[in-house]
Short mmCIF file of C-alpha atoms in Angstrom, two decimals:
data_model
loop_
_atom_site.label_atom_id
_atom_site.label_comp_id
_atom_site.label_asym_id
_atom_site.label_seq_id
_atom_site.Cartn_x
_atom_site.Cartn_y
_atom_site.Cartn_z
CA MET A 1 -10.19 -14.34 -28.62
CA LYS A 2 -13.77 -13.18 -28.55
CA ALA A 3 -14.95 -9.66 -29.35
CA LEU A 4 -17.28 -8.04 -26.85
CA ASN A 5 -20.48 -8.90 -28.71
CA ASN A 6 -19.52 -12.58 -28.78
CA LEU A 7 -19.18 -12.91 -25.02
CA THR A 8 -21.94 -14.47 -22.99
CA LEU A 9 -23.40 -12.60 -20.02
CA GLU A 10 -21.53 -14.95 -17.70
CA GLN A 11 -18.24 -14.19 -19.44
CA LYS A 12 -18.87 -10.47 -19.34
CA VAL A 13 -19.61 -10.44 -15.62
CA GLY A 14 -16.66 -12.70 -14.85
CA GLN A 15 -14.32 -10.18 -16.47
CA LEU A 16 -15.48 -7.62 -13.89
CA LEU A 17 -14.10 -9.68 -10.98
CA MET A 18 -10.58 -9.61 -9.55
CA CYS A 19 -10.00 -12.46 -7.09
CA GLY A 20 -7.32 -13.81 -4.80
CA PHE A 21 -6.56 -17.40 -3.84
CA HIS A 22 -4.42 -19.21 -1.31
CA GLY A 23 -1.92 -21.37 -3.20
CA GLN A 24 1.55 -20.98 -4.66
CA HIS A 25 0.38 -22.77 -7.77
CA ALA A 26 -2.89 -22.73 -9.68
CA ASP A 27 -5.04 -24.41 -7.04
CA GLU A 28 -8.63 -25.56 -7.33
CA GLN A 29 -9.99 -22.20 -6.18
CA ILE A 30 -8.43 -20.00 -8.84
CA THR A 31 -8.70 -22.65 -11.58
CA ARG A 32 -12.42 -22.95 -10.97
CA LEU A 33 -12.85 -19.17 -10.91
CA ILE A 34 -11.13 -18.79 -14.28
CA ARG A 35 -12.66 -21.80 -16.06
CA ASP A 36 -16.16 -21.89 -14.61
CA TYR A 37 -16.78 -18.26 -13.66
CA HIS A 38 -14.66 -16.52 -16.33
CA VAL A 39 -12.93 -14.30 -13.77
CA GLY A 40 -10.71 -11.82 -15.59
CA GLY A 41 -8.48 -10.55 -12.80
CA VAL A 42 -6.20 -12.08 -10.17
CA ILE A 43 -4.58 -10.47 -7.14
CA TYR A 44 -1.45 -11.85 -5.47
CA PHE A 45 -0.76 -11.76 -1.73
CA ARG A 46 2.32 -12.84 0.20
CA ARG A 47 0.69 -16.24 0.68
CA ASN A 48 1.10 -16.80 -3.08
CA VAL A 49 4.83 -16.06 -3.13
CA GLN A 50 7.64 -18.51 -2.52
CA SER A 51 10.19 -16.98 -4.87
CA VAL A 52 10.31 -14.72 -7.90
CA ASP A 53 10.89 -17.70 -10.22
CA GLN A 54 7.92 -19.51 -8.71
CA LEU A 55 5.73 -16.41 -9.09
CA THR A 56 6.77 -16.01 -12.72
CA ARG A 57 5.78 -19.62 -13.39
CA LEU A 58 2.50 -19.06 -11.55
CA SER A 59 1.68 -16.05 -13.74
CA GLU A 60 2.39 -18.11 -16.84
CA GLU A 61 0.33 -21.00 -15.50
CA LEU A 62 -2.68 -18.79 -14.78
CA GLN A 63 -2.52 -17.12 -18.18
CA GLY A 64 -2.28 -20.58 -19.74
CA ILE A 65 -5.45 -21.71 -17.96
CA ALA A 66 -7.29 -18.64 -19.25
CA ALA A 67 -6.04 -19.18 -22.80
CA GLU A 68 -6.96 -22.88 -22.79
CA ALA A 69 -10.45 -21.95 -21.61
CA GLY A 70 -10.81 -19.45 -24.45
CA GLU A 71 -10.89 -16.48 -22.07
CA LEU A 72 -9.31 -13.05 -22.39
CA PRO A 73 -5.86 -12.60 -20.84
CA LEU A 74 -5.93 -12.14 -17.10
CA MET A 75 -5.19 -8.83 -15.42
CA ILE A 76 -2.75 -9.85 -12.65
CA SER A 77 -2.26 -7.39 -9.81
CA VAL A 78 -0.46 -6.99 -6.50
CA ASP A 79 -0.26 -4.52 -3.58
CA GLN A 80 3.43 -3.61 -3.83
CA GLU A 81 3.33 -0.13 -2.35
CA GLY A 82 6.85 -0.17 -0.96
CA GLY A 83 8.12 0.17 2.57
CA MET A 84 5.94 -1.73 5.01
CA VAL A 85 3.47 -2.92 2.36
CA ALA A 86 5.30 -5.37 0.12
CA ARG A 87 3.60 -8.62 -0.85
CA ILE A 88 6.73 -9.77 -2.69
CA ASP A 89 9.75 -9.55 -0.39
CA LYS A 90 11.96 -12.06 -2.17
CA GLU A 91 15.26 -11.68 -3.97
CA GLY A 92 14.60 -10.42 -7.49
CA VAL A 93 12.12 -7.71 -6.53
CA THR A 94 13.58 -4.50 -5.17
CA GLN A 95 12.24 -3.43 -1.79
CA VAL A 96 11.64 0.23 -2.60
CA PRO A 97 10.99 2.83 0.11
CA GLY A 98 7.48 3.47 1.34
CA ASN A 99 5.55 6.63 0.61
CA MET A 100 6.22 8.60 3.78
CA ALA A 101 9.96 7.93 3.51
CA LEU A 102 9.81 9.24 -0.06
CA GLY A 103 7.76 12.21 1.09
CA ALA A 104 10.43 13.00 3.69
CA THR A 105 13.06 13.34 0.95
CA GLY A 106 11.09 16.19 -0.61
CA ASN A 107 12.12 14.89 -4.04
CA PRO A 108 9.47 13.35 -6.37
CA VAL A 109 12.27 12.29 -8.74
CA TYR A 110 13.16 9.61 -6.19
CA THR A 111 9.54 8.43 -6.29
CA LEU A 112 9.62 8.30 -10.08
CA GLU A 113 12.83 6.24 -10.09
CA CYS A 114 11.51 3.78 -7.50
CA ALA A 115 8.35 3.24 -9.54
CA ARG A 116 10.36 2.70 -12.70
CA ILE A 117 12.60 0.12 -11.01
CA LEU A 118 9.72 -1.73 -9.41
CA GLY A 119 7.53 -1.48 -12.53
CA ARG A 120 10.16 -3.20 -14.69
CA GLU A 121 10.52 -6.00 -12.17
CA LEU A 122 6.79 -6.58 -11.71
CA LYS A 123 6.27 -6.69 -15.47
CA SER A 124 9.05 -9.26 -15.83
CA ILE A 125 7.24 -11.69 -13.49
CA GLY A 126 3.90 -11.43 -15.24
CA ILE A 127 2.19 -8.75 -13.15
CA ASP A 128 0.17 -6.14 -15.05
CA MET A 129 -1.19 -3.84 -12.35
CA ASN A 130 0.19 -2.44 -9.12
CA LEU A 131 -2.44 -1.36 -6.61
CA ALA A 132 -0.36 1.73 -5.87
CA PRO A 133 0.29 4.55 -5.23
CA VAL A 134 -1.63 5.54 -2.11
CA VAL A 135 -2.49 9.22 -2.65
CA ASP A 136 -4.45 9.70 0.56
CA VAL A 137 -3.45 12.83 2.45
CA ASN A 138 -2.65 11.62 5.97
CA ASN A 139 -3.71 14.56 8.12
CA ASN A 140 -5.00 12.52 11.07
CA ALA A 141 -2.36 11.41 13.57
CA LEU A 142 -4.57 8.54 14.73
CA ASN A 143 -5.20 7.09 11.28
CA PRO A 144 -4.78 3.35 11.86
CA VAL A 145 -4.61 2.15 8.27
CA ILE A 146 -2.89 4.81 6.13
CA GLY A 147 -0.14 6.47 8.19
CA VAL A 148 3.26 5.92 6.57
CA ARG A 149 1.54 4.60 3.44
CA SER A 150 0.87 8.27 2.64
CA TYR A 151 3.43 10.71 1.26
CA GLY A 152 2.40 13.13 4.03
CA GLU A 153 -0.21 15.61 5.15
CA ASN A 154 0.39 18.27 2.50
CA ALA A 155 -1.92 17.75 -0.47
CA GLU A 156 0.47 19.35 -2.97
CA ARG A 157 3.33 17.12 -1.81
CA VAL A 158 1.14 14.03 -2.02
CA ALA A 159 -0.06 15.02 -5.49
CA ALA A 160 3.47 15.57 -6.81
CA HIS A 161 4.79 12.25 -5.51
CA GLY A 162 1.65 10.39 -6.61
CA ALA A 163 1.91 11.71 -10.16
CA ALA A 164 5.60 10.76 -10.24
CA ALA A 165 4.82 7.20 -9.14
CA ILE A 166 2.07 6.88 -11.75
CA THR A 167 4.41 8.07 -14.49
CA GLY A 168 7.09 5.64 -13.34
CA TYR A 169 4.90 2.55 -13.21
CA GLN A 170 3.08 3.22 -16.46
CA SER A 171 6.29 3.97 -18.37
CA GLN A 172 7.11 0.30 -17.77
CA GLY A 173 3.76 -1.07 -18.91
CA ILE A 174 2.33 -1.50 -15.41
CA ALA A 175 -1.09 -0.03 -14.63
CA ALA A 176 -0.89 2.30 -11.64
CA THR A 177 -3.83 2.52 -9.24
CA ALA A 178 -4.38 5.73 -7.27
CA LYS A 179 -6.12 4.96 -3.98
CA HIS A 180 -8.37 5.32 -1.93
CA PHE A 181 -10.90 7.63 -3.61
CA PRO A 182 -12.11 10.13 -2.50
CA GLY A 183 -9.60 9.94 0.38
CA HIS A 184 -8.92 7.77 3.43
CA GLY A 185 -6.36 10.03 5.10
CA ASP A 186 -8.46 11.91 7.65
CA THR A 187 -9.94 8.89 9.42
CA ALA A 188 -9.41 7.33 12.82
CA VAL A 189 -11.02 3.95 12.03
CA ASP A 190 -9.66 1.13 9.85
CA SER A 191 -12.23 0.32 7.15
CA HIS A 192 -11.02 -3.27 7.27
CA LEU A 193 -12.77 -3.37 10.63
CA GLY A 194 -15.70 -0.93 10.49
CA MET A 195 -17.46 2.00 8.84
CA VAL A 196 -15.63 5.31 8.48
CA THR A 197 -16.89 8.84 7.85
CA VAL A 198 -15.03 11.91 6.54
CA PRO A 199 -17.32 14.84 7.50
CA HIS A 200 -15.69 17.75 5.64
CA ASP A 201 -17.53 20.05 3.23
CA ARG A 202 -16.99 20.03 -0.52
CA ASN A 203 -14.64 23.01 -0.51
CA ARG A 204 -12.30 21.34 1.98
CA LEU A 205 -12.48 18.03 0.08
CA LYS A 206 -11.61 19.80 -3.17
CA GLN A 207 -8.57 21.51 -1.65
CA ILE A 208 -7.19 18.54 0.28
CA GLU A 209 -8.56 15.04 -0.33
CA LEU A 210 -9.42 15.37 -4.03
CA LEU A 211 -6.34 17.30 -5.19
CA PRO A 212 -4.02 14.26 -5.51
CA PHE A 213 -6.68 12.37 -7.47
CA ARG A 214 -7.10 15.29 -9.88
CA ARG A 215 -3.35 15.27 -10.46
CA ALA A 216 -3.42 11.48 -10.89
CA ILE A 217 -6.05 11.85 -13.60
CA GLU A 218 -3.99 14.56 -15.28
CA ALA A 219 -1.01 12.17 -15.18
CA GLY A 220 -3.11 9.59 -17.07
CA VAL A 221 -3.54 7.07 -14.27
CA ASP A 222 -4.98 3.78 -15.55
CA ALA A 223 -7.05 2.93 -12.47
CA ILE A 224 -8.47 4.46 -9.31
CA MET A 225 -9.45 2.38 -6.26
CA THR A 226 -12.42 3.32 -4.13
CA ALA A 227 -12.56 3.86 -0.36
CA HIS A 228 -15.10 2.20 1.93
CA VAL A 229 -15.64 5.60 3.52
CA ILE A 230 -18.76 7.74 3.88
CA PHE A 231 -18.60 11.31 2.54
CA PRO A 232 -21.79 13.17 3.56
CA ALA A 233 -20.85 16.25 1.54
CA ILE A 234 -21.00 14.19 -1.65
CA GLU A 235 -23.47 11.43 -0.77
CA PRO A 236 -26.21 12.50 1.70
CA GLU A 237 -27.20 8.88 2.32
CA PRO A 238 -24.98 6.92 4.76
CA ILE A 239 -23.41 4.97 1.90
CA PRO A 240 -19.67 4.30 1.55
CA ALA A 241 -18.03 5.74 -1.55
CA THR A 242 -17.54 2.27 -3.05
CA LEU A 243 -21.33 1.86 -3.31
CA SER A 244 -22.29 5.44 -4.11
CA ARG A 245 -23.26 6.47 -7.62
CA LYS A 246 -22.94 10.12 -6.60
CA VAL A 247 -19.29 9.51 -5.71
CA LEU A 248 -18.14 7.14 -8.44
CA THR A 249 -20.22 8.31 -11.39
CA GLY A 250 -21.27 11.83 -10.40
CA LEU A 251 -17.98 13.01 -8.90
CA LEU A 252 -15.23 10.82 -10.34
CA ARG A 253 -16.56 10.21 -13.84
CA GLU A 254 -18.64 13.29 -14.62
CA GLU A 255 -17.11 16.10 -12.55
CA MET A 256 -13.47 15.00 -12.53
CA GLY A 257 -13.50 13.43 -15.98
CA PHE A 258 -11.86 10.10 -15.15
CA GLU A 259 -12.14 7.67 -18.07
CA GLY A 260 -10.04 4.80 -16.77
CA ILE A 261 -10.88 1.76 -14.65
CA ILE A 262 -12.59 2.17 -11.29
CA ILE A 263 -11.71 -0.73 -9.01
CA THR A 264 -13.22 -1.32 -5.59
CA ASP A 265 -11.22 -2.01 -2.49
CA CYS A 266 -11.87 -5.55 -1.30
CA LEU A 267 -15.56 -6.14 -0.60
CA GLU A 268 -14.70 -8.60 2.17
CA MET A 269 -13.54 -5.73 4.38
CA HIS A 270 -15.90 -5.34 7.31
CA ALA A 271 -16.99 -1.80 6.40
CA ILE A 272 -18.73 -3.43 3.42
CA SER A 273 -19.26 -7.11 4.17
CA LYS A 274 -20.90 -6.68 7.57
CA PRO A 275 -23.67 -4.19 6.69
CA TYR A 276 -24.28 -5.34 3.10
CA GLY A 277 -22.80 -8.77 2.46
CA VAL A 278 -20.36 -9.30 -0.40
CA ALA A 279 -22.97 -10.35 -2.98
CA GLU A 280 -25.26 -7.36 -2.47
CA ALA A 281 -22.25 -5.04 -2.26
CA ALA A 282 -21.00 -6.32 -5.62
CA ILE A 283 -24.31 -5.40 -7.24
CA ARG A 284 -24.33 -1.96 -5.62
CA ALA A 285 -20.74 -1.28 -6.64
CA VAL A 286 -21.54 -2.01 -10.29
CA GLU A 287 -24.65 0.17 -10.05
CA ALA A 288 -22.51 2.95 -8.59
CA GLY A 289 -20.09 2.83 -11.52
CA ALA A 290 -17.28 0.46 -10.52
CA ASP A 291 -15.67 -1.54 -13.34
CA LEU A 292 -13.60 -4.06 -11.37
CA ILE A 293 -14.91 -5.77 -8.24
CA LEU A 294 -12.19 -6.95 -5.85
CA VAL A 295 -12.94 -10.01 -3.69
CA SER A 296 -9.63 -11.13 -2.30
CA HIS A 297 -9.97 -14.24 -0.20
CA THR A 298 -13.01 -16.50 0.03
CA LEU A 299 -14.28 -18.69 -2.81
CA GLN A 300 -17.83 -18.63 -1.47
CA ASP A 301 -17.89 -14.83 -1.53
CA GLN A 302 -16.25 -14.69 -4.95
CA VAL A 303 -18.79 -17.04 -6.51
CA ALA A 304 -21.64 -15.25 -4.75
CA ALA A 305 -20.52 -11.91 -6.19
CA VAL A 306 -20.40 -13.24 -9.76
CA GLU A 307 -23.76 -14.96 -9.48
CA ALA A 308 -25.40 -11.96 -7.83
CA ILE A 309 -24.36 -9.59 -10.62
CA ILE A 310 -25.53 -12.04 -13.29
CA GLU A 311 -28.90 -12.39 -11.59
CA ALA A 312 -29.20 -8.59 -11.23
CA VAL A 313 -28.74 -8.22 -14.99
CA ARG A 314 -31.23 -10.97 -15.77
CA THR A 315 -33.88 -9.44 -13.53
CA GLY A 316 -33.32 -5.96 -14.92
CA ARG A 317 -31.85 -4.43 -11.78
CA ILE A 318 -28.60 -3.75 -13.67
CA SER A 319 -28.70 -2.81 -17.33
CA GLU A 320 -26.45 -4.93 -19.52
CA ASP A 321 -25.31 -1.66 -21.04
CA ILE A 322 -23.64 -0.82 -17.71
CA ILE A 323 -21.82 -4.16 -17.84
CA ASN A 324 -20.76 -3.52 -21.44
CA LYS A 325 -19.34 -0.08 -20.65
CA ALA A 326 -17.32 -1.44 -17.75
CA LEU A 327 -16.13 -4.36 -19.85
CA GLU A 328 -15.14 -2.07 -22.70
CA ARG A 329 -12.83 -0.15 -20.36
CA ILE A 330 -11.29 -3.39 -19.11
CA ILE A 331 -10.83 -4.90 -22.58
CA THR A 332 -9.39 -1.66 -23.92
CA TRP A 333 -6.86 -1.70 -21.09
CA LYS A 334 -6.02 -5.35 -21.76
CA ALA A 335 -5.49 -4.54 -25.42
CA ALA A 336 -3.02 -1.80 -24.52
CA ARG A 337 -1.17 -3.56 -21.70
CA CYS A 338 -1.56 -7.29 -22.26
CA GLY A 339 -1.06 -7.39 -26.02
CA TYR A 340 -4.64 -8.46 -26.78
CA ARG A 341 -5.75 -6.82 -30.01
CA ASP A 342 -8.72 -8.86 -31.23
CA THR A 343 -11.48 -6.77 -29.66
CA GLY A 344 -12.49 -4.25 -32.27
CA LEU A 345 -12.54 -1.72 -29.43
CA VAL A 346 -9.08 -0.20 -29.51
CA SER A 347 -8.30 2.68 -31.83
CA PRO A 348 -5.04 2.78 -33.79
CA GLU A 349 -3.94 5.70 -31.59
CA THR A 350 -4.29 3.54 -28.47
CA ASN A 351 -2.25 0.78 -30.07
CA GLU A 352 0.49 3.20 -31.07
CA THR A 353 0.67 4.58 -27.55
CA ALA A 354 0.92 1.14 -26.02
CA GLU A 355 3.61 0.01 -28.44
CA ALA A 356 5.61 3.18 -27.81
CA VAL A 357 6.06 2.44 -24.10
CA ASN A 358 9.78 2.63 -23.43
CA ILE A 359 10.93 -0.44 -21.52
CA GLU A 360 14.44 0.58 -20.53
CA PRO A 361 17.22 -1.88 -19.72
CA VAL A 362 17.19 -3.07 -16.14
CA ASN A 363 19.60 -1.16 -13.93
CA SER A 364 22.48 -3.08 -12.44
CA THR A 365 22.02 -4.47 -8.95
CA GLU A 366 24.73 -2.19 -7.60
CA SER A 367 23.18 0.86 -9.26
CA ILE A 368 19.80 0.07 -7.71
CA LYS A 369 21.34 -0.47 -4.27
CA SER A 370 23.14 2.85 -4.55
CA THR A 371 19.90 4.63 -5.49
CA LEU A 372 17.97 3.07 -2.62
CA PHE A 373 20.66 3.97 -0.10
CA LYS A 374 20.71 7.55 -1.35
CA ILE A 375 16.94 7.75 -0.89
CA ALA A 376 17.08 6.19 2.58
CA SER A 377 19.81 8.61 3.58
CA SER A 378 17.70 11.52 2.32
CA SER A 379 14.62 10.40 4.23
CA ILE A 380 15.92 9.99 7.79
CA THR A 381 14.74 12.96 9.81
CA VAL A 382 16.29 14.30 13.00
CA VAL A 383 13.34 16.14 14.51
CA HIS A 384 15.03 17.18 17.74
CA ASN A 385 18.55 16.88 19.16
CA GLU A 386 19.97 18.26 22.39
CA GLY A 387 23.58 17.29 21.74
CA LEU A 388 23.11 13.53 22.02
CA LEU A 389 23.93 12.95 18.36
CA PRO A 390 26.28 11.88 17.05
CA LEU A 391 26.96 9.13 19.56
CA ASP A 392 30.00 9.46 21.80
CA PRO A 393 32.46 6.75 20.63
CA GLU A 394 34.01 6.57 24.11
CA LYS A 395 30.80 5.45 25.80
CA ASP A 396 28.84 2.20 25.66
CA VAL A 397 25.56 2.30 23.74
CA TYR A 398 22.46 0.35 24.76
CA VAL A 399 19.94 -0.18 21.95
CA ILE A 400 16.39 -1.24 22.81
CA TRP A 401 14.98 -2.87 19.67
CA PRO A 402 11.35 -3.99 19.15
CA GLU A 403 10.93 -7.29 17.32
CA VAL A 404 8.01 -6.91 14.94
CA VAL A 405 6.02 -10.13 14.79
CA GLU A 406 2.37 -9.08 14.52
CA ARG A 407 0.38 -9.08 11.31
CA THR A 408 -2.19 -6.54 10.23
CA GLU A 409 -4.83 -6.53 7.51
CA VAL A 410 -2.64 -4.30 5.36
CA ASP A 411 0.96 -5.34 5.82
CA GLU A 412 3.14 -8.05 7.28
CA PRO A 413 6.33 -7.80 9.33
CA TRP A 414 9.78 -7.89 7.84
CA SER A 415 11.23 -11.24 8.81
CA HIS A 416 14.74 -10.49 7.54
CA THR A 417 15.36 -6.98 8.84
CA ASP A 418 18.75 -6.39 10.44
CA SER A 419 18.43 -4.74 13.82
CA LEU A 420 19.98 -1.39 14.66
CA GLY A 421 22.29 -3.04 17.19
CA VAL A 422 23.74 -5.28 14.48
CA ALA A 423 24.16 -2.34 12.10
CA LEU A 424 25.87 -0.19 14.76
CA SER A 425 28.18 -3.01 15.85
CA GLN A 426 29.54 -3.16 12.29
CA LEU A 427 30.64 0.46 12.66
CA ARG A 428 32.00 0.45 16.20
CA GLY A 429 32.23 -1.69 19.31
CA ARG A 430 30.67 -1.38 22.76
CA ILE A 431 27.11 -1.92 21.54
CA ARG A 432 24.63 -3.88 23.60
CA GLU A 433 21.20 -4.66 22.16
CA LEU A 434 18.14 -5.51 24.25
CA LYS A 435 15.15 -6.88 22.35
CA ILE A 436 11.54 -6.38 23.35
CA THR A 437 8.19 -7.15 21.79
CA THR A 438 6.12 -4.37 20.24
CA GLN A 439 3.48 -4.93 22.94
CA PRO A 440 5.72 -5.30 26.01
CA SER A 441 4.20 -6.03 29.41
CA TYR A 442 5.15 -3.84 32.34
CA ASP A 443 7.24 -6.73 33.70
CA GLU A 444 9.12 -6.95 30.40
CA ALA A 445 9.70 -3.20 30.43
CA ASP A 446 10.89 -3.30 34.05
CA ARG A 447 13.49 -5.93 33.17
CA ILE A 448 14.82 -3.62 30.47
CA LEU A 449 14.93 -0.74 32.95
CA MET A 450 17.10 -2.79 35.30
CA ASP A 451 19.47 -3.80 32.49
CA VAL A 452 20.12 -0.20 31.40
CA SER A 453 20.13 1.42 34.84
CA GLU A 454 23.84 2.33 34.58
CA ALA A 455 23.92 3.01 30.83
CA GLU A 456 25.42 6.28 29.62
CA GLN A 457 23.89 6.25 26.11
CA VAL A 458 20.46 4.74 25.48
CA ILE A 459 18.63 4.44 22.16
CA VAL A 460 14.98 3.36 22.34
CA CYS A 461 13.40 2.34 19.04
CA THR A 462 9.60 2.61 19.02
CA TYR A 463 7.31 0.83 16.60
CA THR A 464 3.63 1.60 16.10
CA SER A 465 1.79 -0.24 13.35
CA ALA A 466 -1.52 1.56 13.85
CA GLY A 467 -3.06 4.23 16.04
CA HIS A 468 -1.58 4.80 19.49
CA LEU A 469 1.91 3.88 20.68
CA PRO A 470 1.47 0.60 22.64
CA LYS A 471 1.19 1.33 26.36
CA GLY A 472 4.14 -0.91 27.26
CA GLN A 473 6.45 1.00 24.92
CA ARG A 474 5.11 4.29 26.24
CA TYR A 475 5.71 3.18 29.84
CA LEU A 476 9.26 2.11 29.02
CA VAL A 477 10.15 5.42 27.36
CA GLU A 478 8.70 7.50 30.18
CA LYS A 479 10.46 5.50 32.89
CA LEU A 480 13.77 5.66 31.05
CA SER A 481 13.36 9.42 30.66
CA GLU A 482 13.38 9.83 34.42
CA ASN A 483 17.06 8.84 34.65
CA HIS A 484 18.48 9.07 31.14
CA SER A 485 18.80 11.52 28.28
CA LEU A 486 17.22 9.33 25.62
CA ILE A 487 17.63 9.02 21.90
CA VAL A 488 14.24 7.86 20.59
CA VAL A 489 13.99 6.49 17.06
CA ALA A 490 10.48 6.11 15.62
CA LEU A 491 10.92 3.12 13.30
CA ARG A 492 7.58 3.61 11.63
CA ASN A 493 5.05 6.14 12.88
CA PRO A 494 6.44 9.67 13.34
CA TYR A 495 3.45 10.47 15.55
CA ASP A 496 4.96 8.42 18.41
CA LEU A 497 6.36 11.72 19.73
CA LEU A 498 2.84 12.91 20.52
CA GLU A 499 2.52 10.24 23.21
CA ILE A 500 5.82 10.61 25.07
CA SER A 501 7.73 13.38 26.79
CA LEU A 502 10.16 15.19 24.51
CA PRO A 503 13.37 13.11 24.58
CA GLY A 504 16.91 14.38 24.24
CA SER A 505 16.88 13.38 20.58
CA TYR A 506 14.04 12.24 18.32
CA VAL A 507 14.65 10.63 14.94
CA CYS A 508 12.12 9.38 12.36
CA THR A 509 12.81 6.66 9.78
CA TYR A 510 9.21 5.84 8.61
CA GLU A 511 10.08 2.15 8.11
CA ASN A 512 12.47 -0.50 9.43
CA THR A 513 13.64 -1.95 6.14
CA PRO A 514 17.30 -3.09 5.95
CA THR A 515 18.52 -0.18 3.83
CA VAL A 516 16.95 2.35 6.20
CA VAL A 517 18.46 0.66 9.28
CA ARG A 518 21.91 0.80 7.69
CA ALA A 519 21.52 4.50 6.87
CA LEU A 520 20.20 5.15 10.37
CA SER A 521 23.31 3.64 11.94
CA LEU A 522 25.47 6.04 9.93
CA VAL A 523 23.37 9.01 10.97
CA LEU A 524 23.63 8.07 14.64
CA THR A 525 27.42 7.73 14.47
CA GLY A 526 27.83 11.01 12.60
CA GLU A 527 29.09 9.46 9.37
CA LEU A 528 26.04 10.62 7.45
CA GLU A 529 24.31 14.00 7.53
CA PRO A 530 20.51 13.58 7.85
CA THR A 531 18.54 15.68 5.36
CA GLY A 532 14.97 14.37 5.68
CA SER A 533 12.12 16.74 6.57
CA LEU A 534 8.94 15.79 8.40
CA PRO A 535 6.06 15.14 5.95
CA VAL A 536 3.59 15.64 8.82
CA ARG A 537 3.32 18.09 11.71
CA LEU A 538 3.89 16.84 15.24
CA ARG A 539 1.55 19.23 17.05
#
């Protein structure tokens, strides 16, 4: 291994890049990035995952390529937030609850345990960094990209759960990443698609948006990810936080005292790539104070980012001292987490801390399942009930179930989720399930209305991935309400209630994962007492 002063400029800059690729083995894209461009970080997406064994071999293969090329160990990361954002959904990696479900339990100990379980498993398959937890405070009902990825709208609650997750991941040798700094919760635009502004003054930002990040820093978080969001109270120029020196260096480094790794959100997102281009944005992010530059998808953009930063150093636009400081943070982290010691940069105290990390024995499968079911049971929230729950066992039940098939920039649908109708039928008979799409046409909704015209008990499950409840679902609920006392179950977004008339019963689950659906069926039949509390207000 090479000490910092033995690395070429090209090697130094390459270490500042974290890149994705498209294969389930070390394809030409990632091999070229590691060997020719010295890229020091890799991010996995679902496209890279066939099985846990395959992913373990892939991690070993990639580290082998880096070692053969004489490069530092790779920092391998993934977005495994839990709930609806899970890049690895294969047997061997526990599908832990998402943040809003955990927030609904009111118990950060559950969050700590989930992070410990998931951290052990990620480490065992060669992953070093989880791009989690989200510590954005979701106080905007129309937020299209955060939503249930947040622990809720109360900053103290978010801070407590975020700190618990950080402690859990890092106790298992996984770097936690608090995101998206300084806060993406109070937005109504998806920064994957366009520019976003949070207009609040500094006092408000300090009390709400920044509080969870302060607690994350106090908890010793290894990394913080930036938001492609404009904050006029901090940066008077119309510059997103990712590219603002006032935000990353002035606020995060100097005022808040963060000494860990600052990683950008992906520069290919439209809020950045459209107005700036990935190459120019990479330069500006380094100038602003970012240490790791994330370019997730396209080889052309990844190469352009590396070459642009190198050229900026050679022409004097970026001081090599800035590169060295960023690289020192990265190498120090790699020494502590990846076992690389030959840097001359890590103090004995840092080594002792890293070696003292307590990797506990893996819990039994049954123990983990029991824990997850307890959490799911504690998260389900009955917001309103006019005597429709529990279900009457003497009457037929019609369940209208949305089949989730769409993809978003952030998450992907569960392909193996048991439906509520299936779960209920295992508990009792006389269940009829009617499936619809999440974007039903009026004709599709009218067919459902005809099928349930004589039904005595009707459960409508709504599913909103972003923003407003789809108009076809809204139409169906309103029409059903004219002739039925409805039980409405919000399978994801609790804010669905804001767009429909108050039904006879309203239940929130925050996600449609298999464990949650099973617990939901028990709540509806009265075999389980719901104890979840709303993490957001439904004004």
